[in-house]
Coordinates of C-alpha atoms (C1' of nucleotides) and ligand atoms in Angstrom, one line a residue:
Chain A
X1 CA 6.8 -13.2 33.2
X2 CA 3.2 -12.3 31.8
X3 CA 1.8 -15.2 29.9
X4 CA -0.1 -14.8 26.8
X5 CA -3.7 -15.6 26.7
X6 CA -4.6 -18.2 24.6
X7 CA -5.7 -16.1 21.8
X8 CA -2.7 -15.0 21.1
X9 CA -1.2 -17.9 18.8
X10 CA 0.2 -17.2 15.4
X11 CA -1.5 -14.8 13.4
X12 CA -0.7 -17.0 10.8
X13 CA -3.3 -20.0 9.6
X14 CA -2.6 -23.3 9.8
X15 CA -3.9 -26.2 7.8
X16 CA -7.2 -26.7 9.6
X17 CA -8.0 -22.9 8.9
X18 CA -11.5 -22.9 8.0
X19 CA -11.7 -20.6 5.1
X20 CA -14.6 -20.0 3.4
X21 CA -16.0 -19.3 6.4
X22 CA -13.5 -17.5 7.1
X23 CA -14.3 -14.8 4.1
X24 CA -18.3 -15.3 4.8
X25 CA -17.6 -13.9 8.2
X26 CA -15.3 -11.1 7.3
X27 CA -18.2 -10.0 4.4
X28 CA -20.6 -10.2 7.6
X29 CA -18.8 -7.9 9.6
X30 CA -18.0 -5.6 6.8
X31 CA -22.0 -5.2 5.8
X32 CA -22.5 -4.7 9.4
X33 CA -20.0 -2.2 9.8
X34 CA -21.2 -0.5 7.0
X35 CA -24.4 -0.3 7.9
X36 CA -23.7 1.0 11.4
X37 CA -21.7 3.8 10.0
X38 CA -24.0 4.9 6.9
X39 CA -21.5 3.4 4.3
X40 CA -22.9 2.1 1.3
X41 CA -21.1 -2.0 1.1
X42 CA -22.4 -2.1 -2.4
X43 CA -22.6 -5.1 -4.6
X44 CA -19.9 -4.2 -6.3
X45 CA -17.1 -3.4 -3.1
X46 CA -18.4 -6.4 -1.6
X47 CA -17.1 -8.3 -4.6
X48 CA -13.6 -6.3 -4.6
X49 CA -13.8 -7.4 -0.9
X50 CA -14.3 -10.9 -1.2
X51 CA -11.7 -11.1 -4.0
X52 CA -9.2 -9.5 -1.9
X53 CA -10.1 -11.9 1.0
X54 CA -9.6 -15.3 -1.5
X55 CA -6.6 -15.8 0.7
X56 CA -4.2 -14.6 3.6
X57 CA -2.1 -13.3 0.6
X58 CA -1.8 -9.6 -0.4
X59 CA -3.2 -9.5 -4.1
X60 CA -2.6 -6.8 -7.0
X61 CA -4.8 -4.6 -7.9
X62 CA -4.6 -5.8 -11.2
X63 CA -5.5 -9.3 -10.2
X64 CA -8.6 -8.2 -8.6
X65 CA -9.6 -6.9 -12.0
X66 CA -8.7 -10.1 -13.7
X67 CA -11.2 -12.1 -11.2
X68 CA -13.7 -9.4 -11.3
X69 CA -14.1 -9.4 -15.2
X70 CA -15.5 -12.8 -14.9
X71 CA -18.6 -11.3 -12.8
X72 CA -18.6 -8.2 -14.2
X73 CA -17.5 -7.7 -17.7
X74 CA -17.0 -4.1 -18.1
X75 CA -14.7 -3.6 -14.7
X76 CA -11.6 -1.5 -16.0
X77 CA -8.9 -0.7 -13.5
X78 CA -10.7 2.8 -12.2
X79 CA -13.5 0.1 -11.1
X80 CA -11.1 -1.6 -8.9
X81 CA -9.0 1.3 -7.9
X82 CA -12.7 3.0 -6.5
X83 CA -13.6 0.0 -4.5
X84 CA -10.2 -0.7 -3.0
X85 CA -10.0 3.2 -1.8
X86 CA -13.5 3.2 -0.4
X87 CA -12.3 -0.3 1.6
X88 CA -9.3 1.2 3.0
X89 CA -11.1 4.4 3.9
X90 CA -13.3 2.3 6.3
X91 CA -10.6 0.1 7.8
X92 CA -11.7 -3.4 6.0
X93 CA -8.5 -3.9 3.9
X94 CA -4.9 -2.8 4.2
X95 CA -2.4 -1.6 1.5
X96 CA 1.1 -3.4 1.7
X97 CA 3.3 -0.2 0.5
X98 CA 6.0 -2.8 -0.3
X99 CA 4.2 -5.1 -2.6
X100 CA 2.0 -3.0 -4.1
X101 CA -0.8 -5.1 -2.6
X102 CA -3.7 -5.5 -0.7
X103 CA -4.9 -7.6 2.0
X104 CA -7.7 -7.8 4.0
X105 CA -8.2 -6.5 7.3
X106 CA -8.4 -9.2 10.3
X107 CA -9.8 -6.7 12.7
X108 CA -11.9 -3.9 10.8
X109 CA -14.2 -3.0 14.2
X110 CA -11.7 0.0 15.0
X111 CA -8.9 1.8 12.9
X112 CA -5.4 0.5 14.2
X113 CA -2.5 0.6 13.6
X114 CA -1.1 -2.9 12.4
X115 CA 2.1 -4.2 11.6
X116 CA 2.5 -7.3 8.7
X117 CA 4.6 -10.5 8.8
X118 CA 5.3 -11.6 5.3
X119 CA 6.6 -14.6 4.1
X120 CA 8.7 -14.5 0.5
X121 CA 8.3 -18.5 0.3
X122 CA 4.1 -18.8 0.3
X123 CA 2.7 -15.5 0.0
X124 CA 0.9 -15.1 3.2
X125 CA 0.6 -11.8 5.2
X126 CA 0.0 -11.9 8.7
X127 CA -1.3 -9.1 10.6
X128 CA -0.3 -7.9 13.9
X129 CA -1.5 -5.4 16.3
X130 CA 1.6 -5.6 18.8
X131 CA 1.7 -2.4 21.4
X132 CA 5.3 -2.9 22.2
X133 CA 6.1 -2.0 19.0
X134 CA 3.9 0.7 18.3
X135 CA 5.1 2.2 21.6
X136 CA 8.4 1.9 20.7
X137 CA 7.8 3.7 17.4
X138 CA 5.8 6.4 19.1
X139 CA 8.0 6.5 21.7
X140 CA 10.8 7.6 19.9
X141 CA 9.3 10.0 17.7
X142 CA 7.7 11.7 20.8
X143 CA 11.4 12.2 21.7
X144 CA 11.7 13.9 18.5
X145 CA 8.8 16.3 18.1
X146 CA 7.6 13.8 15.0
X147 CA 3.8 13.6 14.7
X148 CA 3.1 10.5 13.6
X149 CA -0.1 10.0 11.3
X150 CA 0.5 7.0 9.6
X151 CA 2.9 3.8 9.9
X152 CA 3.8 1.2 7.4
X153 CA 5.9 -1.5 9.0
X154 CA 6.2 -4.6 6.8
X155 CA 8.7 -7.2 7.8
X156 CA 9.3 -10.0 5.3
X157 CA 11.2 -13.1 5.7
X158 CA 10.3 -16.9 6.9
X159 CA 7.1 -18.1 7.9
X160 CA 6.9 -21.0 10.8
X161 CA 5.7 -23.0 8.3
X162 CA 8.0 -22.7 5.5
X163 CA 10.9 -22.7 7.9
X164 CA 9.6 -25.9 8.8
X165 CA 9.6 -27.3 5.2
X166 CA 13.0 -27.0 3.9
X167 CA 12.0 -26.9 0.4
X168 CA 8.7 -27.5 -1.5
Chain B
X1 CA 17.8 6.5 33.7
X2 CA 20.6 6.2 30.6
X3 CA 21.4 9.7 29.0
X4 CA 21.4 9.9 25.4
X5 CA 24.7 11.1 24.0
X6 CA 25.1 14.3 22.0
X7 CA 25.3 12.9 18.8
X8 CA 21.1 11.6 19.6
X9 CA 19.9 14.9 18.4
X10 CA 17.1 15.4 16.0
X11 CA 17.8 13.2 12.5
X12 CA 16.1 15.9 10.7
X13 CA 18.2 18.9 9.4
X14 CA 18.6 22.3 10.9
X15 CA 18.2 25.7 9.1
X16 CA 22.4 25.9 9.6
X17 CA 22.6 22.7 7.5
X18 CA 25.7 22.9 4.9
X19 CA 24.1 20.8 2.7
X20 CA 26.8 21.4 -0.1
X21 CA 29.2 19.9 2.8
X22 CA 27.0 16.7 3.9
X23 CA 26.7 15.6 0.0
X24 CA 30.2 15.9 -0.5
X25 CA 31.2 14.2 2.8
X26 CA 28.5 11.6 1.5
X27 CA 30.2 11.0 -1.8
X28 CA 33.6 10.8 -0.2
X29 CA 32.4 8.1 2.2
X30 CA 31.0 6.5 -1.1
X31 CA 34.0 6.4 -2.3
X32 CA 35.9 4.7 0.1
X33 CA 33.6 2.2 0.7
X34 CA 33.3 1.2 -2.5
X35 CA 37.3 1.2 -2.8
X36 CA 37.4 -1.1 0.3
X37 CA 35.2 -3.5 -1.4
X38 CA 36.3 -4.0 -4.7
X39 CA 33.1 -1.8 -6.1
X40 CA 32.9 0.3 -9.0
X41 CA 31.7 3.6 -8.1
X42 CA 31.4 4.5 -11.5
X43 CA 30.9 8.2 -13.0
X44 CA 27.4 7.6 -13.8
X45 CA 26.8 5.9 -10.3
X46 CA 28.1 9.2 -8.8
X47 CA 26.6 11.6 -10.8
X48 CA 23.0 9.2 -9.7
X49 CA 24.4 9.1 -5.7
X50 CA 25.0 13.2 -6.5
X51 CA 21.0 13.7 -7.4
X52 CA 19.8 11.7 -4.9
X53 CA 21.3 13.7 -2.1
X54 CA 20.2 16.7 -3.9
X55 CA 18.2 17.1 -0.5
X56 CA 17.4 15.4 2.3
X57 CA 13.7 14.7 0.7
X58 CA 13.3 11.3 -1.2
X59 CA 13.6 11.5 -4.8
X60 CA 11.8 9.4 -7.3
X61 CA 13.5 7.4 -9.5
X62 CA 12.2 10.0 -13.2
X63 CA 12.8 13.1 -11.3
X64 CA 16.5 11.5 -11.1
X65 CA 16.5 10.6 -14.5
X66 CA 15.4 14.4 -15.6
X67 CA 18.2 15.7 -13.6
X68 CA 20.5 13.3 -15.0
X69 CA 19.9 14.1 -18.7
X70 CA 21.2 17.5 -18.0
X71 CA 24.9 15.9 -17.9
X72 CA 24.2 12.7 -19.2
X73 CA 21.7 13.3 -22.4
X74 CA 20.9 9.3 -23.4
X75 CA 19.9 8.7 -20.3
X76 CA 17.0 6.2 -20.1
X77 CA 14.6 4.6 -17.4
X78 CA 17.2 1.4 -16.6
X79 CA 19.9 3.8 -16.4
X80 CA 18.8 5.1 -13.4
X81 CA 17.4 2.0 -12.1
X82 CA 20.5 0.2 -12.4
X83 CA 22.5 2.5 -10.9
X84 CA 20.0 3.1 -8.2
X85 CA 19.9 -0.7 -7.8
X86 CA 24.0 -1.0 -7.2
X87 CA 23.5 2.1 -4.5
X88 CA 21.0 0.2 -2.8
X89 CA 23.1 -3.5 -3.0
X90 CA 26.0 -1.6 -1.6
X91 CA 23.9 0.4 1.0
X92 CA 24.5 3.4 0.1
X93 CA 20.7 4.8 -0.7
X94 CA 17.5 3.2 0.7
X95 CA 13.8 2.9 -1.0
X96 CA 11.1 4.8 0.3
X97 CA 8.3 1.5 -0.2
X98 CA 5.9 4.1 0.6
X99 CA 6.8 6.9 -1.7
X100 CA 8.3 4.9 -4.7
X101 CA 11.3 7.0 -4.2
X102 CA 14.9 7.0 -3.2
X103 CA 17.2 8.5 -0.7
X104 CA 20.3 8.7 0.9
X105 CA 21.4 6.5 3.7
X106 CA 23.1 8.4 6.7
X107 CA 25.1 6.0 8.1
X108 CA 26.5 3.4 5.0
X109 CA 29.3 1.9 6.7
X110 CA 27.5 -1.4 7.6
X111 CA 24.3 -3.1 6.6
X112 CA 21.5 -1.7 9.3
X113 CA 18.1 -2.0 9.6
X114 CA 16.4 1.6 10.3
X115 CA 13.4 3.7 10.3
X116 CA 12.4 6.4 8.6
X117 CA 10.4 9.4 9.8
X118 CA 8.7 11.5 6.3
X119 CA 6.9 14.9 6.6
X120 CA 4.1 15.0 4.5
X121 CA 4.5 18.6 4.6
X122 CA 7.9 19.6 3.5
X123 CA 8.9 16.2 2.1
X124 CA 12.0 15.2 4.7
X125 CA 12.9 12.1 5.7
X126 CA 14.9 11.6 8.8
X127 CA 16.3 8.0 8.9
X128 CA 16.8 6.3 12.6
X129 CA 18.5 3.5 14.0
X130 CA 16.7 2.8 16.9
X131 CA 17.3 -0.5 18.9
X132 CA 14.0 -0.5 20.7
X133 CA 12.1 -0.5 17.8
X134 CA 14.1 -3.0 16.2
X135 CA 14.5 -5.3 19.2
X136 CA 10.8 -4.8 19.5
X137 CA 10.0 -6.0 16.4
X138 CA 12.6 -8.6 16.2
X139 CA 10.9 -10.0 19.4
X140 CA 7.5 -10.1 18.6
X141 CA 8.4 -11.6 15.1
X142 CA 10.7 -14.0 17.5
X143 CA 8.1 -15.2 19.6
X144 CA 5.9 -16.3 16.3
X145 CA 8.8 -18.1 14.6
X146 CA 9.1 -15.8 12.2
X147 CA 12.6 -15.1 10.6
X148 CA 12.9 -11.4 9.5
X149 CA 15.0 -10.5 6.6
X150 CA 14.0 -7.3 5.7
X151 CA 12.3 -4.8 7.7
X152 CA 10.4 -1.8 6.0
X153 CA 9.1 0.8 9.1
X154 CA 8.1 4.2 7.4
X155 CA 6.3 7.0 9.5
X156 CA 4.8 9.4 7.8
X157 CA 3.7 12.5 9.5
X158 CA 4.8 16.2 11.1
X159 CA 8.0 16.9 11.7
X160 CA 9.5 19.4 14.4
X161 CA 9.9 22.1 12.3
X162 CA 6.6 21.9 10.3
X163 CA 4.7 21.7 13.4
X164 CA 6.2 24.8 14.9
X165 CA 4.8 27.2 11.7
X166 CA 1.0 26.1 11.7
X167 CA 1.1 26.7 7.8
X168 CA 3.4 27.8 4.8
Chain C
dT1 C1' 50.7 -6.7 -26.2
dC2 C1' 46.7 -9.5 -27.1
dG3 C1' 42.6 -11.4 -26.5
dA4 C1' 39.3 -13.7 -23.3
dT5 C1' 36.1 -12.6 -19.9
dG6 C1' 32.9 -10.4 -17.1
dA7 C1' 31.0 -5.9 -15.8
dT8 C1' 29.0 -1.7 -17.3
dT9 C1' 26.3 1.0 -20.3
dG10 C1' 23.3 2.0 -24.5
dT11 C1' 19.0 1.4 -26.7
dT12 C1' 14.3 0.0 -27.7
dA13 C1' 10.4 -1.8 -26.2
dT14 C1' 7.1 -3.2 -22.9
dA15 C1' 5.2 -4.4 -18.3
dA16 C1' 2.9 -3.2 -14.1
dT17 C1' 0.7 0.1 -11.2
dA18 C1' -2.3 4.1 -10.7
dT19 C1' -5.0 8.3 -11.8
dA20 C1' -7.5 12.1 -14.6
dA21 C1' -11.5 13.6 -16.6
dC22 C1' -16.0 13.5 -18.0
dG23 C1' -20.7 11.9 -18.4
dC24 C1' -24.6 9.2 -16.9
dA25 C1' -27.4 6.8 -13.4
dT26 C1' -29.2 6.4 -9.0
dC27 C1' -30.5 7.6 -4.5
dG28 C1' -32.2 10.2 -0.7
dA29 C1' -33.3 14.8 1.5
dG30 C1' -36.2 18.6 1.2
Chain D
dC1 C1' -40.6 16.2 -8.0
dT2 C1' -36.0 18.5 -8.0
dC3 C1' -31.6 19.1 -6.5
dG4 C1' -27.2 17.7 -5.0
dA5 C1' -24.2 14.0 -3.8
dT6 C1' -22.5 9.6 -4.5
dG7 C1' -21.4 5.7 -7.4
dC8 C1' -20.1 3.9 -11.6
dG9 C1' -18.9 3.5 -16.8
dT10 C1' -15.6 4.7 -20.1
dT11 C1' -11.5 6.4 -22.4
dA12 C1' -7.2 8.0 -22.1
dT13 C1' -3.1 8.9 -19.8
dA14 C1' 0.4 9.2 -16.0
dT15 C1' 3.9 7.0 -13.2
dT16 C1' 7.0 3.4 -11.9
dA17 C1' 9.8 -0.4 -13.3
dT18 C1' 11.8 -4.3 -16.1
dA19 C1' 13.0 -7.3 -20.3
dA20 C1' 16.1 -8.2 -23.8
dC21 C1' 19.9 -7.7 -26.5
dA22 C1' 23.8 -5.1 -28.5
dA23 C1' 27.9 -2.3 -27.8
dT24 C1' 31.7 -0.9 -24.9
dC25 C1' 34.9 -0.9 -21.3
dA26 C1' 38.0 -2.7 -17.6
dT27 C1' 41.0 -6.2 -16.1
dC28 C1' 44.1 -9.7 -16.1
dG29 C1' 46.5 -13.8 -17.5
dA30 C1' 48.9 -15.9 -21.7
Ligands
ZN201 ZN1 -9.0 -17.4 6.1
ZN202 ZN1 22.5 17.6 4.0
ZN203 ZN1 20.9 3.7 6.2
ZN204 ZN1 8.4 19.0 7.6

DNA sequence: TCGATGATTGTTATAATATAACGCATCGAG
DNA sequence: CTCGATGCGTTATATTATAACAATCATCGA
């Protein structure tokens, strides 16, 4: 049997996670990416993006707003609606179709396809980019003469973590 | 290599379709389940079951609720929604996360976990039970120590039919 | 049969999520 | 500079879903 590499441990963070530098390096990548591909990362998205990156939760749009009023008093839900689109256009965050949510992206380099682990005790959304399962999925709708363009798989249960805990 | 039996043909509808047929088959089976479990299928839960089969395309919850007032005129929002909501508890429709709408489940004997395939062009959703792409998820989700409860695996796309005529 | 009980439905209001439409500002190419 | 495209402000509205409480109905034991 194949063993995994070492990078591939949970997708999910653990206590030491690190993360405001976490967010710093996912606004880095994002301005670079932008740049490289003539996309304008202006103040404004870069806020949206950084709100949406306060944790490894999936957040409302409508929460977004809520923060983003404090830095920018006039934001009104067309504001946030604008910069979320122009974010998921280039790859940087992901909608979660079944909480009306959004999260950001852990690997924005490339489009993917990604499949999310959610847990229903803490809130946090962990991305995978598994090719077993995507090959399954496209396997089968090969079979079937289905194009596939686009592919929302969301599990949600149990986290490691809160399984651990029996309660909190 | 294992042979799929006949009855693995393409989830999504042919021209010959007797639809009038499937939604009546599909509210007999409703029927006897419910009567096996002690459930009410009500008049107003049938008449909701009816409209939602109205095709094989999912069906948002106020396009229901239009329909509805034709025979039922003080129909309101949690009317439908409640009815939708004892459908879904006894697995008799599923949600469409992706599409905020509604639509039949094909096999409601027993719980499952399935698939969907949607056209984006004519609006049909084909559900599957596939057990690679469950066992593939299940694995993967396995391996992290995550415990799955819910699985929500929607592929929008092209189907068969829509991809033979290049337009409409 | 009667009435207690829980399930179902009626009704009104509101919450939560998302988009339409229009105008102004800004930026960069030519 | 001027034009055209993009970004953003602003107001209003569309779409999806739920809260809360009253009225009615079904069922079943006393
Ligand atoms: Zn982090
Ligand atoms: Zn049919
Ligand atoms: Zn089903
Ligand atoms: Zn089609």
């Amino acid at each position: 049997m194949v063993r995994s590499r070492a990078s591939a441990v949970t997708p999910f963070q653990t206590a030491s996670h690190d993360h405001d530098n976490c967010v710093e390096t996912a606004l880095d990548r994002a301005a670079q990416l932008c740049a490289a591909r003539g996309a304008r990362l202006t103040e404004l998205r870069r806020q949206v993006l950084r709100l949406v990156w306060g944790g490894h939760e999936p957040v409302g749009a409508y929460a977004v707003l809520e923060s983003l009023k404090r830095s920018h008093p006039g934001a009104a839900p067309p504001t946030v609606y604008r910069a979320l689109d122009f974010l998921i256009e280039h790859g940087l965050i992901h909608r979660i179709e079944s909480l009306n949510a959004y999260v950001g992206c852990s690997r924005p380099e490339r489009p993917h396809v990604s499949q999310f682990l959610i847990c229903g005790k803490c809130g946090a959304a962990a991305e995978l980019d598994d090719p077993a399962i995507a090959r399954a999925v496209l396997r089968r709708a090969a079979e079937l003469g289905f194009v596939v363009e686009q592919q929302t798989i969301e599990l949600s249960g149990l986290c490691p973590r809160c399984r651990a805990r029996p309660d909190a």
